[in-house]
PDB file of C-alpha atoms in Angstrom:
ATOM      1  CA  MET A   1       0.000   0.000   0.000  1.00 81.00           C
ATOM      2  CA  PRO A   2       1.485   3.384  -0.961  1.00 89.00           C
ATOM      3  CA  THR A   3       2.161   6.025   1.679  1.00 92.00           C
ATOM      4  CA  PRO A   4       0.304   9.379   1.454  1.00 93.00           C
ATOM      5  CA  SER A   5       3.412  10.919  -0.108  1.00 94.00           C
ATOM      6  CA  MET A   6       3.643   8.124  -2.669  1.00 96.00           C
ATOM      7  CA  GLU A   7      -0.053   8.626  -3.408  1.00 95.00           C
ATOM      8  CA  ASP A   8       0.537  12.326  -4.149  1.00 95.00           C
ATOM      9  CA  TYR A   9       3.271  11.436  -6.623  1.00 96.00           C
ATOM     10  CA  LEU A  10       1.266   8.660  -8.285  1.00 97.00           C
ATOM     11  CA  GLU A  11      -1.772  10.915  -8.592  1.00 96.00           C
ATOM     12  CA  ARG A  12       0.320  13.697 -10.140  1.00 96.00           C
ATOM     13  CA  ILE A  13       2.164  11.348 -12.504  1.00 97.00           C
ATOM     14  CA  TYR A  14      -1.082   9.727 -13.615  1.00 97.00           C
ATOM     15  CA  LYS A  15      -2.655  13.131 -14.321  1.00 96.00           C
ATOM     16  CA  LEU A  16       0.382  14.374 -16.251  1.00 95.00           C
ATOM     17  CA  ILE A  17       0.514  11.265 -18.421  1.00 95.00           C
ATOM     18  CA  ASP A  18      -3.234  11.488 -19.006  1.00 95.00           C
ATOM     19  CA  GLU A  19      -3.033  15.188 -19.965  1.00 94.00           C
ATOM     20  CA  LYS A  20       0.315  15.369 -21.807  1.00 93.00           C
ATOM     21  CA  GLY A  21       1.212  11.781 -22.639  1.00 92.00           C
ATOM     22  CA  TYR A  22       4.324  11.911 -20.433  1.00 91.00           C
ATOM     23  CA  ALA A  23       5.539  13.011 -17.007  1.00 92.00           C
ATOM     24  CA  ARG A  24       8.886  14.745 -16.579  1.00 91.00           C
ATOM     25  CA  VAL A  25      10.658  15.207 -13.267  1.00 92.00           C
ATOM     26  CA  SER A  26      10.411  18.993 -13.662  1.00 92.00           C
ATOM     27  CA  ASP A  27       6.636  18.832 -14.262  1.00 94.00           C
ATOM     28  CA  ILE A  28       6.123  16.590 -11.238  1.00 96.00           C
ATOM     29  CA  ALA A  29       8.292  18.864  -9.072  1.00 96.00           C
ATOM     30  CA  GLU A  30       6.395  21.953 -10.202  1.00 95.00           C
ATOM     31  CA  GLY A  31       2.988  20.354  -9.626  1.00 93.00           C
ATOM     32  CA  LEU A  32       3.861  19.122  -6.154  1.00 95.00           C
ATOM     33  CA  GLU A  33       6.000  22.142  -5.257  1.00 94.00           C
ATOM     34  CA  VAL A  34       9.028  20.044  -4.345  1.00 96.00           C
ATOM     35  CA  HIS A  35      12.649  19.944  -5.506  1.00 96.00           C
ATOM     36  CA  PRO A  36      13.493  17.806  -8.544  1.00 94.00           C
ATOM     37  CA  SER A  37      15.921  15.786  -6.393  1.00 94.00           C
ATOM     38  CA  SER A  38      12.996  14.795  -4.143  1.00 96.00           C
ATOM     39  CA  VAL A  39      11.048  13.716  -7.216  1.00 95.00           C
ATOM     40  CA  THR A  40      13.950  11.574  -8.430  1.00 94.00           C
ATOM     41  CA  LYS A  41      14.212   9.844  -5.025  1.00 96.00           C
ATOM     42  CA  MET A  42      10.481   9.128  -4.951  1.00 97.00           C
ATOM     43  CA  ILE A  43      10.462   7.907  -8.551  1.00 96.00           C
ATOM     44  CA  GLN A  44      13.218   5.460  -7.650  1.00 95.00           C
ATOM     45  CA  LYS A  45      11.148   4.220  -4.705  1.00 97.00           C
ATOM     46  CA  LEU A  46       8.037   3.898  -6.883  1.00 97.00           C
ATOM     47  CA  ASP A  47      10.137   1.968  -9.402  1.00 96.00           C
ATOM     48  CA  LYS A  48      11.390  -0.360  -6.668  1.00 96.00           C
ATOM     49  CA  ASP A  49       7.799  -0.932  -5.488  1.00 97.00           C
ATOM     50  CA  GLU A  50       6.740  -1.645  -9.100  1.00 96.00           C
ATOM     51  CA  TYR A  51       4.356   1.294  -9.568  1.00 97.00           C
ATOM     52  CA  LEU A  52       6.422   2.557 -12.485  1.00 97.00           C
ATOM     53  CA  ILE A  53       9.460   1.828 -14.589  1.00 95.00           C
ATOM     54  CA  TYR A  54      12.113   4.533 -14.518  1.00 92.00           C
ATOM     55  CA  GLU A  55      15.123   4.789 -16.773  1.00 84.00           C
ATOM     56  CA  LYS A  56      17.525   7.602 -15.992  1.00 80.00           C
ATOM     57  CA  TYR A  57      17.521  10.263 -18.748  1.00 78.00           C
ATOM     58  CA  ARG A  58      14.776   8.401 -20.618  1.00 79.00           C
ATOM     59  CA  GLY A  59      11.739   8.993 -18.443  1.00 83.00           C
ATOM     60  CA  LEU A  60       9.166   6.831 -16.782  1.00 93.00           C
ATOM     61  CA  ILE A  61       6.075   4.808 -17.519  1.00 93.00           C
ATOM     62  CA  LEU A  62       3.451   3.582 -15.111  1.00 96.00           C
ATOM     63  CA  THR A  63       3.082  -0.159 -14.708  1.00 96.00           C
ATOM     64  CA  SER A  64      -0.428  -1.621 -14.759  1.00 97.00           C
ATOM     65  CA  LYS A  65      -0.277  -1.518 -10.940  1.00 97.00           C
ATOM     66  CA  GLY A  66       0.730   2.162 -11.064  1.00 97.00           C
ATOM     67  CA  LYS A  67      -2.010   3.012 -13.573  1.00 97.00           C
ATOM     68  CA  LYS A  68      -4.635   1.278 -11.473  1.00 97.00           C
ATOM     69  CA  VAL A  69      -3.595   3.046  -8.277  1.00 96.00           C
ATOM     70  CA  GLY A  70      -3.119   6.395 -10.066  1.00 97.00           C
ATOM     71  CA  LYS A  71      -6.590   6.267 -11.602  1.00 97.00           C
ATOM     72  CA  ARG A  72      -8.121   5.325  -8.279  1.00 96.00           C
ATOM     73  CA  LEU A  73      -6.391   8.273  -6.589  1.00 96.00           C
ATOM     74  CA  VAL A  74      -7.476  10.746  -9.289  1.00 96.00           C
ATOM     75  CA  ASP A  75     -11.038   9.412  -9.067  1.00 97.00           C
ATOM     76  CA  ARG A  76     -10.965   9.753  -5.271  1.00 96.00           C
ATOM     77  CA  HIS A  77      -9.804  13.352  -5.561  1.00 96.00           C
ATOM     78  CA  GLN A  78     -12.528  14.216  -8.095  1.00 97.00           C
ATOM     79  CA  LEU A  79     -15.184  12.481  -5.984  1.00 97.00           C
ATOM     80  CA  LEU A  80     -14.219  14.456  -2.882  1.00 97.00           C
ATOM     81  CA  GLU A  81     -14.199  17.718  -4.867  1.00 96.00           C
ATOM     82  CA  GLU A  82     -17.678  16.909  -6.190  1.00 95.00           C
ATOM     83  CA  PHE A  83     -18.900  15.966  -2.722  1.00 95.00           C
ATOM     84  CA  LEU A  84     -17.633  19.172  -1.123  1.00 94.00           C
ATOM     85  CA  THR A  85     -19.110  21.225  -3.961  1.00 92.00           C
ATOM     86  CA  MET A  86     -22.416  19.409  -3.602  1.00 90.00           C
ATOM     87  CA  ILE A  87     -22.668  20.117   0.117  1.00 89.00           C
ATOM     88  CA  GLY A  88     -21.940  23.789  -0.460  1.00 88.00           C
ATOM     89  CA  VAL A  89     -18.307  24.220   0.577  1.00 91.00           C
ATOM     90  CA  HIS A  90     -16.970  27.484  -0.833  1.00 91.00           C
ATOM     91  CA  GLU A  91     -14.991  26.930  -4.032  1.00 93.00           C
ATOM     92  CA  GLU A  92     -11.858  28.632  -2.721  1.00 95.00           C
ATOM     93  CA  ASN A  93     -11.657  26.040   0.097  1.00 95.00           C
ATOM     94  CA  ILE A  94     -12.317  22.866  -1.861  1.00 95.00           C
ATOM     95  CA  TYR A  95      -8.850  22.010  -3.226  1.00 93.00           C
ATOM     96  CA  ARG A  96      -7.107  22.638   0.095  1.00 94.00           C
ATOM     97  CA  ASP A  97      -9.771  20.692   1.992  1.00 96.00           C
ATOM     98  CA  VAL A  98      -9.552  17.712  -0.363  1.00 96.00           C
ATOM     99  CA  GLU A  99      -5.762  17.703  -0.056  1.00 92.00           C
ATOM    100  CA  GLY A 100      -6.178  17.759   3.713  1.00 92.00           C
ATOM    101  CA  ILE A 101      -8.630  14.876   4.008  1.00 95.00           C
ATOM    102  CA  GLU A 102      -8.054  12.534   1.077  1.00 93.00           C
ATOM    103  CA  HIS A 103      -5.268  10.537   2.752  1.00 91.00           C
ATOM    104  CA  HIS A 104      -7.139  10.227   6.031  1.00 93.00           C
ATOM    105  CA  LEU A 105     -10.287   8.545   4.774  1.00 94.00           C
ATOM    106  CA  SER A 106     -10.570   4.791   4.459  1.00 94.00           C
ATOM    107  CA  TRP A 107     -11.640   3.297   1.158  1.00 93.00           C
ATOM    108  CA  ASP A 108     -14.802   2.224   2.986  1.00 96.00           C
ATOM    109  CA  SER A 109     -15.569   5.897   3.717  1.00 96.00           C
ATOM    110  CA  ILE A 110     -14.770   6.840   0.111  1.00 96.00           C
ATOM    111  CA  THR A 111     -17.211   4.186  -1.128  1.00 96.00           C
ATOM    112  CA  ARG A 112     -19.940   5.509   1.203  1.00 97.00           C
ATOM    113  CA  ILE A 113     -19.341   9.075   0.007  1.00 97.00           C
ATOM    114  CA  GLU A 114     -19.525   7.832  -3.576  1.00 97.00           C
ATOM    115  CA  THR A 115     -22.906   6.221  -2.842  1.00 96.00           C
ATOM    116  CA  LEU A 116     -24.133   9.450  -1.258  1.00 95.00           C
ATOM    117  CA  VAL A 117     -22.944  11.567  -4.192  1.00 95.00           C
ATOM    118  CA  GLU A 118     -24.690   9.186  -6.605  1.00 96.00           C
ATOM    119  CA  TYR A 119     -27.904   9.501  -4.566  1.00 94.00           C
ATOM    120  CA  PHE A 120     -27.794  13.282  -4.903  1.00 92.00           C
ATOM    121  CA  ARG A 121     -26.816  13.119  -8.608  1.00 91.00           C
ATOM    122  CA  GLN A 122     -29.998  11.191  -9.352  1.00 94.00           C
ATOM    123  CA  ASP A 123     -32.224  14.125  -8.407  1.00 91.00           C
ATOM    124  CA  GLU A 124     -31.119  17.775  -8.485  1.00 88.00           C
ATOM    125  CA  ALA A 125     -33.979  18.614  -6.099  1.00 91.00           C
ATOM    126  CA  ARG A 126     -32.132  16.640  -3.415  1.00 88.00           C
ATOM    127  CA  VAL A 127     -29.061  18.861  -3.872  1.00 86.00           C
ATOM    128  CA  GLN A 128     -31.209  21.990  -3.677  1.00 86.00           C
ATOM    129  CA  ALA A 129     -32.907  20.707  -0.519  1.00 88.00           C
ATOM    130  CA  LEU A 130     -29.504  20.006   1.022  1.00 83.00           C
ATOM    131  CA  ARG A 131     -28.256  23.478   0.158  1.00 80.00           C
ATOM    132  CA  SER A 132     -31.404  25.142   1.525  1.00 83.00           C
ATOM    133  CA  LEU A 133     -30.909  23.177   4.749  1.00 79.00           C
ATOM    134  CA  HIS A 134     -27.362  24.573   4.901  1.00 69.00           C
ATOM    135  CA  GLY A 135     -28.839  28.089   4.587  1.00 67.00           C
ATOM    136  CA  GLU A 136     -31.175  27.406   7.519  1.00 55.00           C
ATOM    137  CA  ILE A 137     -28.319  26.084   9.653  1.00 51.00           C
ATOM    138  CA  GLY A 138     -26.097  29.023   8.703  1.00 48.00           C
ATOM    139  CA  SER A 139     -28.786  31.547   9.661  1.00 46.00           C
ATOM    140  CA  GLU A 140     -29.089  30.015  13.149  1.00 45.00           C
ATOM    141  CA  ASN A 141     -25.452  30.842  14.002  1.00 43.00           C
TER     142      ASN A 141
END
């Protein structure tokens, strides 16, 4: 099981490859706001743990294991963003909040949130009712 730090790297690498077709050390470093040397160390660890294949000066590719985990992490991130949006969290807080909680939730909790989001997706009136409830709670404080 990858550590939270490994998850951040795998998520970023997966997104870069999906968007650009490749992931360079400099792009990963920029996206995660870390030094390229830190990226190289983590890439070597991810290679050792068989999440990717890294060849110095040639780049990296995700293994099937790395792709599977990367996709799952990207999906988790998107789900949590959608969930927080749905429950009315202010947009400027969503990214930071997701980054703060995504590594601390079990996959069981993620699955339950996914079920809840799907329930609300099925009927926009449910979302509106939830948001109006939030307005009532907010006016009590």
